[in-house]
Amino acid sequence: MPASQSVLNYDVFVAPEKPFVAPPPAVGDAPAWDPTTSTLIFGARDAVLVDPLMTVPEASALADWVALHDRNLTTIYITHGHGDHYLGLPVLLDRFPDARPVAAPRTARHMRERDTQALDNSLRTMFPGQIADTTPPPEPLESPEFQLEGSAIQIIETGHTDTVDTTSVHVPDLGLIVSGDVAYNHCHMYVGDTTADGRADWIAALDQLAELDPDAVVTGHKDPTQGNPPSVLAESRGYLEYYGQLREANLPSQELFDAMVRRYPDWVSRQQFLILGLG
Ligand SMILES: [Zn+2]
């Protein structure tokens, strides 16, 4: 190890499940967003934050938590173009104005698209008064790798998973993957709006991450009582495969929902929007 290289560490903030405004669902729990993570990767002086969350209250709590680590926040990285992971950005930038918001070029482009902005606005409707009106666009990263105190932070393009142009973060020196929504941890997955082809792409992305043989995987959504084991990659793959079997069997919505909950009785967020889709 070069003398200039310091030892990295990481810490995970989990925003708890939060209720949102929606008509009563036909199945499952009362409407609430699944618990969402933000990960701070830090050295002796500097830090990188992965995904600045969504609502002003949770992003404010996140900013306080980041400040407790007493590091210089240089970078805020956004894994994918779903607003639950980045609409809190203006709150973080207000507190840490020197931090540079970045995303992979394809993700940054996806975030600027009309459909993405429409989804952001529907989140503002679901969480009235809780989400900033505008979010500055992240800068596209020039390279899929950057340095934190001499250690590599690698961006893994995972392509089409729960949306298009998604990424995960790999920190080889920590054996760490911050997966974004490529993997979930004991939390029902956002499969309701997927197709068979989309699920095949998603499974390929999980295999791509498994090939990195990580020691820890922090998922974008998780049961807060769980750790961050790499077994979440295989579990997420199994969830997608089982869901795909049920979809191919053309189960009615209610039965499909019940079968997933029966198969995963301990997983959090028994949400209609996750299992059956937002539309
Ligand atoms: Zn998400």
XYZ file of C-alpha atoms and ligand atoms in Angstrom:
280
model
C 0.000 0.000 0.000
C 1.469 3.393 -0.926
C 2.262 5.566 2.052
C -0.188 8.202 0.825
C -3.119 5.801 0.880
C -5.335 5.888 3.938
C -7.745 3.226 5.121
C -11.306 3.697 3.998
C -14.446 2.949 5.948
C -18.151 3.216 5.260
C -21.352 3.840 7.151
C -24.990 3.419 6.155
C -27.932 5.722 6.907
C -31.376 4.160 6.544
C -34.350 6.476 6.143
C -37.298 4.618 7.662
C -40.465 3.731 5.790
C -42.596 6.853 5.234
C -46.309 7.070 4.419
C -47.441 8.756 1.203
C -50.712 10.107 -0.171
C -52.491 7.654 -2.478
C -55.860 5.979 -2.813
C -56.207 2.953 -0.521
C -54.482 0.011 -2.244
C -56.460 -3.124 -3.114
C -53.831 -5.313 -1.430
C -51.058 -5.054 1.131
C -49.959 -2.432 3.623
C -51.149 1.193 3.768
C -49.173 3.252 1.230
C -45.616 3.826 2.457
C -42.280 4.138 0.696
C -39.820 1.353 1.378
C -36.887 2.141 3.731
C -34.119 3.759 1.673
C -30.362 3.918 2.247
C -27.601 6.432 1.756
C -23.968 5.334 2.136
C -21.000 7.424 3.243
C -17.592 6.127 2.137
C -14.820 7.977 3.943
C -11.101 8.168 4.584
C -9.156 10.172 7.141
C -10.199 13.516 5.666
C -12.590 13.170 2.739
C -15.901 11.440 2.067
C -18.174 10.424 -0.800
C -21.936 10.126 -0.294
C -23.903 7.669 -2.423
C -27.532 8.725 -3.025
C -28.911 11.795 -1.169
C -32.436 10.382 -0.536
C -35.739 12.102 -1.374
C -37.697 14.199 1.136
C -36.458 17.376 2.815
C -36.917 15.911 6.336
C -34.943 12.750 5.586
C -32.260 14.599 3.591
C -31.899 17.064 6.499
C -31.433 14.168 8.929
C -28.943 12.646 6.470
C -27.001 15.931 6.292
C -26.787 16.044 10.115
C -25.555 12.438 10.121
C -22.946 13.167 7.444
C -21.741 16.161 9.483
C -21.233 13.907 12.521
C -18.571 12.027 10.569
C -16.475 15.221 10.488
C -15.130 14.655 6.977
C -14.858 16.897 3.949
C -17.704 15.803 1.660
C -16.168 16.037 -1.817
C -18.659 14.109 -3.929
C -22.330 13.119 -3.991
C -22.850 10.208 -6.354
C -26.302 9.264 -7.726
C -26.723 5.594 -8.663
C -29.806 5.797 -10.885
C -32.612 8.012 -12.134
C -35.305 7.315 -9.574
C -36.208 10.358 -7.498
C -36.416 8.460 -4.203
C -32.589 8.377 -4.362
C -31.735 11.923 -5.499
C -34.490 14.524 -4.912
C -32.865 15.314 -1.535
C -29.770 16.612 -3.380
C -30.503 20.367 -2.882
C -30.672 19.840 0.897
C -27.251 18.178 0.904
C -25.746 20.832 -1.382
C -27.106 23.561 0.876
C -25.199 22.017 3.802
C -22.138 20.923 1.814
C -21.788 23.508 -0.995
C -18.323 22.291 -1.991
C -19.538 18.753 -2.732
C -19.757 17.875 -6.421
C -22.945 16.056 -7.481
C -22.111 13.440 -10.115
C -23.620 10.491 -11.957
C -22.575 8.193 -14.771
C -23.130 9.948 -18.124
C -26.034 7.690 -19.116
C -27.709 8.095 -15.724
C -27.291 11.877 -15.871
C -28.922 11.870 -19.308
C -31.774 9.637 -18.114
C -32.431 12.030 -15.229
C -32.961 14.886 -17.679
C -35.588 13.002 -19.693
C -39.236 14.026 -19.651
C -40.470 10.684 -18.249
C -38.045 10.892 -15.341
C -39.118 14.437 -14.541
C -42.774 13.358 -14.712
C -42.010 10.614 -12.176
C -40.262 13.168 -9.955
C -43.395 15.321 -10.081
C -45.639 12.387 -9.181
C -43.402 11.799 -6.136
C -43.954 15.470 -5.203
C -47.694 14.796 -5.381
C -47.381 11.688 -3.202
C -45.269 13.585 -0.618
C -46.912 17.039 -0.680
C -44.704 19.808 0.676
C -41.931 17.338 1.542
C -39.789 17.425 -1.610
C -37.785 20.358 -2.994
C -39.347 21.933 -6.110
C -36.203 21.601 -8.195
C -33.062 19.501 -8.143
C -29.815 20.571 -9.793
C -28.687 18.051 -12.408
C -25.598 16.029 -11.481
C -22.490 16.431 -13.628
C -21.666 13.446 -15.821
C -18.524 11.693 -14.575
C -15.594 11.846 -16.990
C -14.386 8.383 -16.008
C -15.933 5.244 -14.444
C -13.338 5.429 -11.679
C -12.317 8.163 -9.287
C -10.122 8.275 -6.209
C -10.882 8.752 -2.539
C -7.613 9.312 -0.659
C -5.757 7.019 -3.046
C -8.378 4.247 -3.147
C -10.462 3.524 -6.204
C -14.189 4.192 -6.295
C -15.437 2.303 -9.361
C -18.763 2.840 -11.096
C -20.290 -0.372 -12.421
C -22.817 0.195 -15.208
C -25.587 -2.300 -14.517
C -27.867 -1.108 -17.308
C -31.549 -1.977 -17.175
C -32.632 -3.148 -13.689
C -35.537 -1.414 -11.894
C -35.146 1.372 -14.483
C -32.762 2.045 -17.364
C -29.127 3.208 -17.142
C -28.605 2.151 -13.524
C -25.268 1.786 -11.769
C -23.689 0.388 -8.632
C -20.565 1.527 -6.779
C -17.652 -0.832 -6.136
C -14.938 -0.056 -3.605
C -12.356 -2.838 -4.054
C -10.284 -1.847 -0.992
C -13.397 -2.364 1.188
C -14.795 -5.374 -0.668
C -17.905 -3.196 -0.816
C -20.659 -2.799 -3.357
C -23.270 -0.079 -2.948
C -25.813 -1.558 -5.302
C -28.454 1.131 -5.659
C -31.682 -0.651 -6.594
C -29.967 -3.512 -8.448
C -30.337 -5.552 -5.243
C -32.785 -5.323 -2.339
C -32.290 -6.602 1.222
C -35.308 -8.309 2.788
C -37.594 -5.716 1.232
C -40.120 -6.399 -1.519
C -38.652 -5.397 -4.868
C -40.048 -2.963 -7.437
C -40.974 -5.682 -9.913
C -44.557 -4.639 -10.705
C -43.626 -2.644 -13.797
C -41.086 -5.155 -15.214
C -41.254 -7.314 -18.334
C -39.684 -10.743 -18.893
C -36.857 -9.128 -20.894
C -36.355 -6.506 -18.222
C -36.108 -9.161 -15.506
C -33.546 -11.078 -17.575
C -31.454 -7.886 -17.843
C -31.850 -7.336 -14.108
C -30.689 -10.875 -13.302
C -27.663 -10.400 -15.576
C -26.811 -7.248 -13.605
C -27.006 -9.180 -10.317
C -24.656 -11.804 -11.770
C -22.304 -9.024 -12.881
C -22.134 -7.779 -9.271
C -21.745 -11.317 -7.867
C -18.677 -11.807 -10.098
C -16.973 -9.024 -8.129
C -17.196 -11.353 -5.085
C -17.949 -8.590 -2.553
C -17.719 -8.955 1.230
C -20.614 -6.539 1.765
C -23.479 -5.206 -0.335
C -25.466 -2.130 0.707
C -28.769 -2.116 -1.155
C -30.831 0.945 -2.021
C -33.792 -0.403 -0.057
C -33.502 -2.662 2.956
C -35.055 -3.921 6.140
C -33.272 -1.609 8.625
C -32.720 -4.505 11.040
C -30.569 -6.392 8.516
C -26.802 -6.141 7.995
C -25.220 -5.798 4.548
C -24.281 -9.360 3.543
C -23.374 -10.297 -0.052
C -26.093 -12.986 0.076
C -28.581 -10.260 -0.922
C -27.412 -10.675 -4.524
C -28.542 -14.311 -4.705
C -31.709 -13.529 -2.727
C -32.667 -10.750 -5.128
C -32.015 -13.071 -8.069
C -34.282 -15.704 -6.482
C -37.014 -13.115 -5.906
C -36.946 -12.025 -9.571
C -36.984 -15.636 -10.773
C -39.922 -16.627 -8.576
C -41.866 -13.509 -9.520
C -41.171 -14.252 -13.186
C -42.566 -17.772 -12.813
C -45.776 -16.387 -11.305
C -46.103 -13.763 -14.027
C -45.609 -16.386 -16.723
C -48.368 -18.456 -15.072
C -50.671 -15.426 -15.588
C -51.775 -15.313 -11.974
C -54.455 -12.717 -11.170
C -53.021 -9.687 -9.351
C -54.379 -10.591 -5.921
C -53.000 -14.135 -6.122
C -49.652 -12.919 -7.432
C -49.364 -10.468 -4.539
C -50.375 -13.084 -1.964
C -47.943 -15.648 -3.373
C -44.991 -13.209 -3.109
C -45.895 -12.314 0.475
C -46.256 -16.002 1.354
C -42.870 -16.811 -0.181
C -41.179 -13.858 1.597
C -43.134 -13.555 4.867
C -40.376 -11.642 6.707
C -39.632 -9.078 4.003
C -40.727 -5.499 4.681
C -42.874 -3.211 2.490
C -45.779 -5.363 1.374
C -46.673 -2.648 -1.077
C -49.032 -2.914 -4.012
C -46.948 -0.388 -5.996
C -43.817 -2.524 -5.647
C -45.287 -5.938 -6.478
C -48.071 -4.945 -8.889
C -46.745 -1.653 -10.236
C -47.425 2.071 -9.967
C -49.736 2.223 -12.959
Zn -35.551 3.111 -5.108
